[in-house]
């Protein structure tokens, strides 16, 4: 490409600085031609587009057009990079293996697999709840006996109670352990826990709580009635 270049020996800016004023590419913040310390005009070749107008208006014939190695315009460079990225994306699309479409048999097999997994998770939650209820009953202490009522007043008395265990809060701790260890159990039996959302974990905890409460209550009721 061609750019303007100043012949320093011929340039006399004390008489003329038309090239500075009339350069179409120059701006106030980014001049293409400026007056240097030596009082000579200087061309910023990186910004010159080679229009040649400065050559025509220079009275001293101090400007000439010279050929230099082509330099990529910053805007053009950005466009080229964007084009290269688009080409790479197209190549990746073409080289990427096409997504396999599921057959009806594969869809049915997938649904069955997910159903079996839900059944397993529910069974684990319920089983842990039952075990936690039994363990809670034995760790919470011996239930207090129910004293026989002497009269109707004793029956209606709110302080009249029985079947209470000494350490019921131990049972709550057992329940929490039963809920927390479910994730470890799932990982051991190769269930992908990353696919489980908040609703799934809430369901697991609720089922464990329900069976824990029922089993502990049944154990407590049975032991109280037989006492």
PDB file of C-alpha atoms in Angstrom:
ATOM      1  CA  UNK A   1       0.000   0.000   0.000  1.00  0.00           C
ATOM      2  CA  UNK A   2       1.037   3.618  -0.503  1.00  0.00           C
ATOM      3  CA  UNK A   3       1.405   6.254   2.201  1.00  0.00           C
ATOM      4  CA  UNK A   4       2.524   9.893   2.230  1.00  0.00           C
ATOM      5  CA  UNK A   5       6.051  10.718   3.293  1.00  0.00           C
ATOM      6  CA  UNK A   6       7.577  14.160   3.887  1.00  0.00           C
ATOM      7  CA  UNK A   7      10.778  15.303   2.209  1.00  0.00           C
ATOM      8  CA  UNK A   8      12.289  17.112   5.192  1.00  0.00           C
ATOM      9  CA  UNK A   9      14.722  19.162   3.100  1.00  0.00           C
ATOM     10  CA  UNK A  10      11.868  20.711   1.126  1.00  0.00           C
ATOM     11  CA  UNK A  11       9.293  21.114   3.882  1.00  0.00           C
ATOM     12  CA  UNK A  12       8.899  24.646   5.243  1.00  0.00           C
ATOM     13  CA  UNK A  13       5.993  24.893   7.661  1.00  0.00           C
ATOM     14  CA  UNK A  14       6.716  28.563   8.402  1.00  0.00           C
ATOM     15  CA  UNK A  15       5.391  29.310   4.945  1.00  0.00           C
ATOM     16  CA  UNK A  16       2.807  26.532   4.650  1.00  0.00           C
ATOM     17  CA  UNK A  17       1.058  23.923   6.784  1.00  0.00           C
ATOM     18  CA  UNK A  18      -1.750  23.107   4.374  1.00  0.00           C
ATOM     19  CA  UNK A  19      -1.132  19.373   4.624  1.00  0.00           C
ATOM     20  CA  UNK A  20      -1.889  19.469   8.356  1.00  0.00           C
ATOM     21  CA  UNK A  21      -5.108  21.428   7.869  1.00  0.00           C
ATOM     22  CA  UNK A  22      -6.566  19.575   4.909  1.00  0.00           C
ATOM     23  CA  UNK A  23      -5.728  15.929   5.612  1.00  0.00           C
ATOM     24  CA  UNK A  24      -9.142  14.153   5.432  1.00  0.00           C
ATOM     25  CA  UNK A  25      -8.050  11.429   7.849  1.00  0.00           C
ATOM     26  CA  UNK A  26      -6.847  13.743  10.619  1.00  0.00           C
ATOM     27  CA  UNK A  27      -8.954  14.481  13.693  1.00  0.00           C
ATOM     28  CA  UNK A  28      -8.298  16.692  16.691  1.00  0.00           C
ATOM     29  CA  UNK A  29      -7.546  13.716  18.895  1.00  0.00           C
ATOM     30  CA  UNK A  30      -5.711  11.666  16.247  1.00  0.00           C
ATOM     31  CA  UNK A  31      -3.824  13.744  13.635  1.00  0.00           C
ATOM     32  CA  UNK A  32      -2.308  11.930  10.654  1.00  0.00           C
ATOM     33  CA  UNK A  33       0.074  14.821   9.860  1.00  0.00           C
ATOM     34  CA  UNK A  34       1.553  17.015  12.586  1.00  0.00           C
ATOM     35  CA  UNK A  35       4.358  19.559  13.040  1.00  0.00           C
ATOM     36  CA  UNK A  36       7.327  18.098  14.895  1.00  0.00           C
ATOM     37  CA  UNK A  37       9.953  19.792  17.053  1.00  0.00           C
ATOM     38  CA  UNK A  38      12.124  20.413  14.010  1.00  0.00           C
ATOM     39  CA  UNK A  39       9.327  22.534  12.529  1.00  0.00           C
ATOM     40  CA  UNK A  40       8.825  19.955   9.807  1.00  0.00           C
ATOM     41  CA  UNK A  41       5.650  18.105   8.961  1.00  0.00           C
ATOM     42  CA  UNK A  42       5.575  14.449   9.917  1.00  0.00           C
ATOM     43  CA  UNK A  43       3.201  11.726   8.685  1.00  0.00           C
ATOM     44  CA  UNK A  44       1.967   8.945  10.939  1.00  0.00           C
ATOM     45  CA  UNK A  45       2.195   6.231   8.316  1.00  0.00           C
ATOM     46  CA  UNK A  46       0.114   3.767  10.356  1.00  0.00           C
ATOM     47  CA  UNK A  47      -2.888   6.130  10.072  1.00  0.00           C
ATOM     48  CA  UNK A  48      -2.374   7.267   6.477  1.00  0.00           C
ATOM     49  CA  UNK A  49      -4.780   5.713   3.959  1.00  0.00           C
ATOM     50  CA  UNK A  50      -2.777   6.845   0.901  1.00  0.00           C
ATOM     51  CA  UNK A  51      -5.416   9.157  -0.535  1.00  0.00           C
ATOM     52  CA  UNK A  52      -2.721  11.508  -1.927  1.00  0.00           C
ATOM     53  CA  UNK A  53      -4.556  14.777  -1.270  1.00  0.00           C
ATOM     54  CA  UNK A  54      -1.648  16.174   0.734  1.00  0.00           C
ATOM     55  CA  UNK A  55       0.630  15.644  -2.277  1.00  0.00           C
ATOM     56  CA  UNK A  56      -1.643  17.752  -4.457  1.00  0.00           C
ATOM     57  CA  UNK A  57      -1.995  20.679  -2.044  1.00  0.00           C
ATOM     58  CA  UNK A  58       1.675  20.928  -1.008  1.00  0.00           C
ATOM     59  CA  UNK A  59       3.156  24.011  -2.736  1.00  0.00           C
ATOM     60  CA  UNK A  60       6.711  22.991  -1.918  1.00  0.00           C
ATOM     61  CA  UNK A  61       6.314  19.570  -3.510  1.00  0.00           C
ATOM     62  CA  UNK A  62       7.708  18.200  -0.257  1.00  0.00           C
ATOM     63  CA  UNK A  63       5.355  15.204  -0.032  1.00  0.00           C
ATOM     64  CA  UNK A  64       5.637  12.012  -2.023  1.00  0.00           C
ATOM     65  CA  UNK A  65       3.750   8.728  -2.053  1.00  0.00           C
ATOM     66  CA  UNK A  66       5.829   5.680  -1.177  1.00  0.00           C
ATOM     67  CA  UNK A  67       4.950   2.017  -1.122  1.00  0.00           C
ATOM     68  CA  UNK A  68       5.212   0.248   2.211  1.00  0.00           C
ATOM     69  CA  UNK A  69       4.307  -3.229   3.412  1.00  0.00           C
ATOM     70  CA  UNK A  70       0.586  -3.604   3.843  1.00  0.00           C
ATOM     71  CA  UNK A  71      -0.587  -3.064   7.401  1.00  0.00           C
ATOM     72  CA  UNK A  72      -3.839  -4.479   8.611  1.00  0.00           C
ATOM     73  CA  UNK A  73      -6.439  -1.925   9.642  1.00  0.00           C
ATOM     74  CA  UNK A  74      -7.548  -2.569  13.277  1.00  0.00           C
ATOM     75  CA  UNK A  75     -11.197  -2.707  12.177  1.00  0.00           C
ATOM     76  CA  UNK A  76     -10.334  -5.080   9.373  1.00  0.00           C
ATOM     77  CA  UNK A  77      -8.321  -7.248  11.782  1.00  0.00           C
ATOM     78  CA  UNK A  78     -11.318  -7.575  14.109  1.00  0.00           C
ATOM     79  CA  UNK A  79     -13.549  -8.517  11.194  1.00  0.00           C
ATOM     80  CA  UNK A  80     -11.041 -11.131  10.060  1.00  0.00           C
ATOM     81  CA  UNK A  81     -10.902 -12.668  13.534  1.00  0.00           C
ATOM     82  CA  UNK A  82     -14.700 -12.810  13.696  1.00  0.00           C
ATOM     83  CA  UNK A  83     -14.789 -14.498  10.303  1.00  0.00           C
ATOM     84  CA  UNK A  84     -12.180 -17.022  11.471  1.00  0.00           C
ATOM     85  CA  UNK A  85     -14.253 -17.807  14.576  1.00  0.00           C
ATOM     86  CA  UNK A  86     -17.362 -18.311  12.438  1.00  0.00           C
ATOM     87  CA  UNK A  87     -15.432 -20.621  10.118  1.00  0.00           C
ATOM     88  CA  UNK A  88     -14.171 -22.650  13.099  1.00  0.00           C
ATOM     89  CA  UNK A  89     -17.715 -22.967  14.450  1.00  0.00           C
ATOM     90  CA  UNK A  90     -18.933 -24.188  11.080  1.00  0.00           C
ATOM     91  CA  UNK A  91     -16.088 -26.715  10.921  1.00  0.00           C
ATOM     92  CA  UNK A  92     -16.911 -27.966  14.412  1.00  0.00           C
ATOM     93  CA  UNK A  93     -20.569 -28.374  13.453  1.00  0.00           C
ATOM     94  CA  UNK A  94     -19.596 -30.330  10.378  1.00  0.00           C
ATOM     95  CA  UNK A  95     -17.054 -32.524  12.158  1.00  0.00           C
ATOM     96  CA  UNK A  96     -19.167 -33.086  15.305  1.00  0.00           C
ATOM     97  CA  UNK A  97     -21.003 -36.395  15.278  1.00  0.00           C
ATOM     98  CA  UNK A  98     -24.729 -35.969  14.665  1.00  0.00           C
ATOM     99  CA  UNK A  99     -26.920 -36.312  17.726  1.00  0.00           C
ATOM    100  CA  UNK A 100     -28.394 -39.762  17.846  1.00  0.00           C
ATOM    101  CA  UNK A 101     -32.171 -39.801  17.785  1.00  0.00           C
ATOM    102  CA  UNK A 102     -33.744 -42.081  20.352  1.00  0.00           C
ATOM    103  CA  UNK A 103     -35.811 -44.938  19.065  1.00  0.00           C
ATOM    104  CA  UNK A 104     -39.198 -45.753  20.674  1.00  0.00           C
ATOM    105  CA  UNK A 105     -37.594 -48.758  22.370  1.00  0.00           C
ATOM    106  CA  UNK A 106     -34.832 -46.595  23.829  1.00  0.00           C
ATOM    107  CA  UNK A 107     -37.381 -44.058  25.110  1.00  0.00           C
ATOM    108  CA  UNK A 108     -39.350 -46.828  26.844  1.00  0.00           C
ATOM    109  CA  UNK A 109     -36.152 -48.272  28.320  1.00  0.00           C
ATOM    110  CA  UNK A 110     -35.159 -44.808  29.579  1.00  0.00           C
ATOM    111  CA  UNK A 111     -38.548 -44.289  31.248  1.00  0.00           C
ATOM    112  CA  UNK A 112     -38.323 -47.707  32.896  1.00  0.00           C
ATOM    113  CA  UNK A 113     -34.818 -46.962  34.142  1.00  0.00           C
ATOM    114  CA  UNK A 114     -35.902 -43.641  35.659  1.00  0.00           C
ATOM    115  CA  UNK A 115     -38.941 -45.279  37.255  1.00  0.00           C
ATOM    116  CA  UNK A 116     -36.824 -48.030  38.790  1.00  0.00           C
ATOM    117  CA  UNK A 117     -34.424 -45.410  40.132  1.00  0.00           C
ATOM    118  CA  UNK A 118     -37.311 -43.496  41.787  1.00  0.00           C
ATOM    119  CA  UNK A 119     -38.584 -46.703  43.354  1.00  0.00           C
ATOM    120  CA  UNK A 120     -35.105 -47.480  44.716  1.00  0.00           C
ATOM    121  CA  UNK A 121     -34.737 -43.974  46.138  1.00  0.00           C
ATOM    122  CA  UNK A 122     -38.160 -44.181  47.789  1.00  0.00           C
ATOM    123  CA  UNK A 123     -37.381 -47.613  49.240  1.00  0.00           C
ATOM    124  CA  UNK A 124     -34.104 -46.320  50.684  1.00  0.00           C
ATOM    125  CA  UNK A 125     -35.841 -43.284  52.210  1.00  0.00           C
ATOM    126  CA  UNK A 126     -38.581 -45.427  53.789  1.00  0.00           C
ATOM    127  CA  UNK A 127     -36.175 -48.141  54.957  1.00  0.00           C
ATOM    128  CA  UNK A 128     -33.906 -45.603  56.622  1.00  0.00           C
ATOM    129  CA  UNK A 129     -36.947 -43.978  58.222  1.00  0.00           C
ATOM    130  CA  UNK A 130     -38.106 -47.283  59.729  1.00  0.00           C
ATOM    131  CA  UNK A 131     -34.632 -48.119  61.007  1.00  0.00           C
ATOM    132  CA  UNK A 132     -34.241 -44.584  62.386  1.00  0.00           C
ATOM    133  CA  UNK A 133     -37.579 -44.879  64.208  1.00  0.00           C
ATOM    134  CA  UNK A 134     -36.600 -48.133  65.867  1.00  0.00           C
ATOM    135  CA  UNK A 135     -33.165 -46.806  66.831  1.00  0.00           C
ATOM    136  CA  UNK A 136     -34.742 -43.612  68.163  1.00  0.00           C
ATOM    137  CA  UNK A 137     -37.097 -45.613  70.374  1.00  0.00           C
ATOM    138  CA  UNK A 138     -34.285 -47.581  71.978  1.00  0.00           C
ATOM    139  CA  UNK A 139     -31.950 -44.601  72.401  1.00  0.00           C
ATOM    140  CA  UNK A 140     -34.553 -42.207  73.779  1.00  0.00           C
ATOM    141  CA  UNK A 141     -34.976 -44.145  77.014  1.00  0.00           C
ATOM    142  CA  UNK A 142     -37.636 -46.283  78.702  1.00  0.00           C
ATOM    143  CA  UNK A 143     -41.164 -44.808  78.366  1.00  0.00           C
ATOM    144  CA  UNK A 144     -42.791 -43.709  81.627  1.00  0.00           C
ATOM    145  CA  UNK A 145     -45.699 -45.850  82.793  1.00  0.00           C
ATOM    146  CA  UNK A 146     -49.289 -44.600  82.666  1.00  0.00           C
ATOM    147  CA  UNK A 147     -50.751 -44.468  86.154  1.00  0.00           C
ATOM    148  CA  UNK A 148     -54.400 -45.562  86.489  1.00  0.00           C
ATOM    149  CA  UNK A 149     -56.903 -42.748  86.940  1.00  0.00           C
ATOM    150  CA  UNK A 150     -58.609 -42.604  90.326  1.00  0.00           C
ATOM    151  CA  UNK A 151     -61.576 -40.594  89.123  1.00  0.00           C
ATOM    152  CA  UNK A 152     -62.872 -38.412  86.328  1.00  0.00           C
ATOM    153  CA  UNK A 153     -60.939 -35.422  87.665  1.00  0.00           C
ATOM    154  CA  UNK A 154     -57.631 -37.252  87.155  1.00  0.00           C
ATOM    155  CA  UNK A 155     -58.583 -38.102  83.584  1.00  0.00           C
ATOM    156  CA  UNK A 156     -59.298 -34.456  82.812  1.00  0.00           C
ATOM    157  CA  UNK A 157     -56.164 -33.201  84.575  1.00  0.00           C
ATOM    158  CA  UNK A 158     -53.704 -31.875  81.919  1.00  0.00           C
ATOM    159  CA  UNK A 159     -50.697 -32.903  83.994  1.00  0.00           C
ATOM    160  CA  UNK A 160     -51.865 -36.519  83.931  1.00  0.00           C
ATOM    161  CA  UNK A 161     -49.446 -38.139  81.428  1.00  0.00           C
ATOM    162  CA  UNK A 162     -47.497 -41.295  80.660  1.00  0.00           C
ATOM    163  CA  UNK A 163     -45.513 -43.008  77.876  1.00  0.00           C
ATOM    164  CA  UNK A 164     -42.933 -40.223  77.723  1.00  0.00           C
ATOM    165  CA  UNK A 165     -39.295 -41.078  77.023  1.00  0.00           C
ATOM    166  CA  UNK A 166     -36.434 -39.406  78.841  1.00  0.00           C
ATOM    167  CA  UNK A 167     -34.369 -38.276  75.801  1.00  0.00           C
ATOM    168  CA  UNK A 168     -36.709 -37.671  72.813  1.00  0.00           C
ATOM    169  CA  UNK A 169     -34.275 -35.236  71.166  1.00  0.00           C
ATOM    170  CA  UNK A 170     -31.907 -38.127  70.482  1.00  0.00           C
ATOM    171  CA  UNK A 171     -34.500 -39.434  68.040  1.00  0.00           C
ATOM    172  CA  UNK A 172     -34.402 -36.176  66.083  1.00  0.00           C
ATOM    173  CA  UNK A 173     -30.638 -36.496  65.716  1.00  0.00           C
ATOM    174  CA  UNK A 174     -31.061 -40.041  64.449  1.00  0.00           C
ATOM    175  CA  UNK A 175     -33.586 -38.760  61.877  1.00  0.00           C
ATOM    176  CA  UNK A 176     -31.157 -36.119  60.611  1.00  0.00           C
ATOM    177  CA  UNK A 177     -28.428 -38.720  60.209  1.00  0.00           C
ATOM    178  CA  UNK A 178     -30.801 -40.953  58.244  1.00  0.00           C
ATOM    179  CA  UNK A 179     -31.600 -38.086  55.864  1.00  0.00           C
ATOM    180  CA  UNK A 180     -28.008 -36.956  55.357  1.00  0.00           C
ATOM    181  CA  UNK A 181     -26.483 -40.371  54.632  1.00  0.00           C
ATOM    182  CA  UNK A 182     -28.869 -40.956  51.727  1.00  0.00           C
ATOM    183  CA  UNK A 183     -26.606 -39.037  49.340  1.00  0.00           C
ATOM    184  CA  UNK A 184     -23.679 -41.290  50.241  1.00  0.00           C
ATOM    185  CA  UNK A 185     -25.803 -44.389  49.716  1.00  0.00           C
ATOM    186  CA  UNK A 186     -26.928 -43.142  46.296  1.00  0.00           C
ATOM    187  CA  UNK A 187     -23.330 -42.560  45.245  1.00  0.00           C
ATOM    188  CA  UNK A 188     -22.358 -46.073  46.384  1.00  0.00           C
ATOM    189  CA  UNK A 189     -25.100 -47.679  44.301  1.00  0.00           C
ATOM    190  CA  UNK A 190     -24.260 -45.519  41.250  1.00  0.00           C
ATOM    191  CA  UNK A 191     -27.240 -43.172  41.303  1.00  0.00           C
ATOM    192  CA  UNK A 192     -26.372 -39.810  39.703  1.00  0.00           C
ATOM    193  CA  UNK A 193     -27.120 -37.276  42.475  1.00  0.00           C
ATOM    194  CA  UNK A 194     -26.333 -34.301  40.206  1.00  0.00           C
ATOM    195  CA  UNK A 195     -29.687 -34.804  38.481  1.00  0.00           C
ATOM    196  CA  UNK A 196     -31.621 -34.549  41.743  1.00  0.00           C
ATOM    197  CA  UNK A 197     -33.174 -31.146  42.414  1.00  0.00           C
ATOM    198  CA  UNK A 198     -34.464 -29.500  45.562  1.00  0.00           C
ATOM    199  CA  UNK A 199     -37.901 -31.145  45.147  1.00  0.00           C
ATOM    200  CA  UNK A 200     -36.303 -34.590  44.914  1.00  0.00           C
ATOM    201  CA  UNK A 201     -34.298 -34.082  48.128  1.00  0.00           C
ATOM    202  CA  UNK A 202     -37.373 -32.677  49.881  1.00  0.00           C
ATOM    203  CA  UNK A 203     -39.314 -35.782  48.860  1.00  0.00           C
ATOM    204  CA  UNK A 204     -36.533 -38.033  50.181  1.00  0.00           C
ATOM    205  CA  UNK A 205     -36.466 -36.203  53.516  1.00  0.00           C
ATOM    206  CA  UNK A 206     -40.244 -36.177  53.830  1.00  0.00           C
ATOM    207  CA  UNK A 207     -40.550 -39.932  53.214  1.00  0.00           C
ATOM    208  CA  UNK A 208     -37.815 -40.623  55.764  1.00  0.00           C
ATOM    209  CA  UNK A 209     -39.507 -38.360  58.311  1.00  0.00           C
ATOM    210  CA  UNK A 210     -42.908 -39.966  57.749  1.00  0.00           C
ATOM    211  CA  UNK A 211     -41.755 -43.552  58.204  1.00  0.00           C
ATOM    212  CA  UNK A 212     -39.502 -42.525  61.122  1.00  0.00           C
ATOM    213  CA  UNK A 213     -42.439 -40.904  62.916  1.00  0.00           C
ATOM    214  CA  UNK A 214     -44.788 -43.831  62.270  1.00  0.00           C
ATOM    215  CA  UNK A 215     -42.334 -46.533  63.342  1.00  0.00           C
ATOM    216  CA  UNK A 216     -41.282 -44.673  66.498  1.00  0.00           C
ATOM    217  CA  UNK A 217     -44.893 -43.940  67.431  1.00  0.00           C
ATOM    218  CA  UNK A 218     -45.921 -47.559  66.876  1.00  0.00           C
ATOM    219  CA  UNK A 219     -43.013 -48.823  68.985  1.00  0.00           C
ATOM    220  CA  UNK A 220     -43.817 -46.332  71.724  1.00  0.00           C
ATOM    221  CA  UNK A 221     -47.556 -47.123  71.685  1.00  0.00           C
ATOM    222  CA  UNK A 222     -46.971 -50.874  71.752  1.00  0.00           C
ATOM    223  CA  UNK A 223     -44.491 -50.703  74.627  1.00  0.00           C
ATOM    224  CA  UNK A 224     -46.796 -48.409  76.647  1.00  0.00           C
ATOM    225  CA  UNK A 225     -49.863 -50.606  76.182  1.00  0.00           C
ATOM    226  CA  UNK A 226     -48.030 -53.771  77.095  1.00  0.00           C
ATOM    227  CA  UNK A 227     -46.400 -52.202  80.148  1.00  0.00           C
TER     228      UNK A 227
END
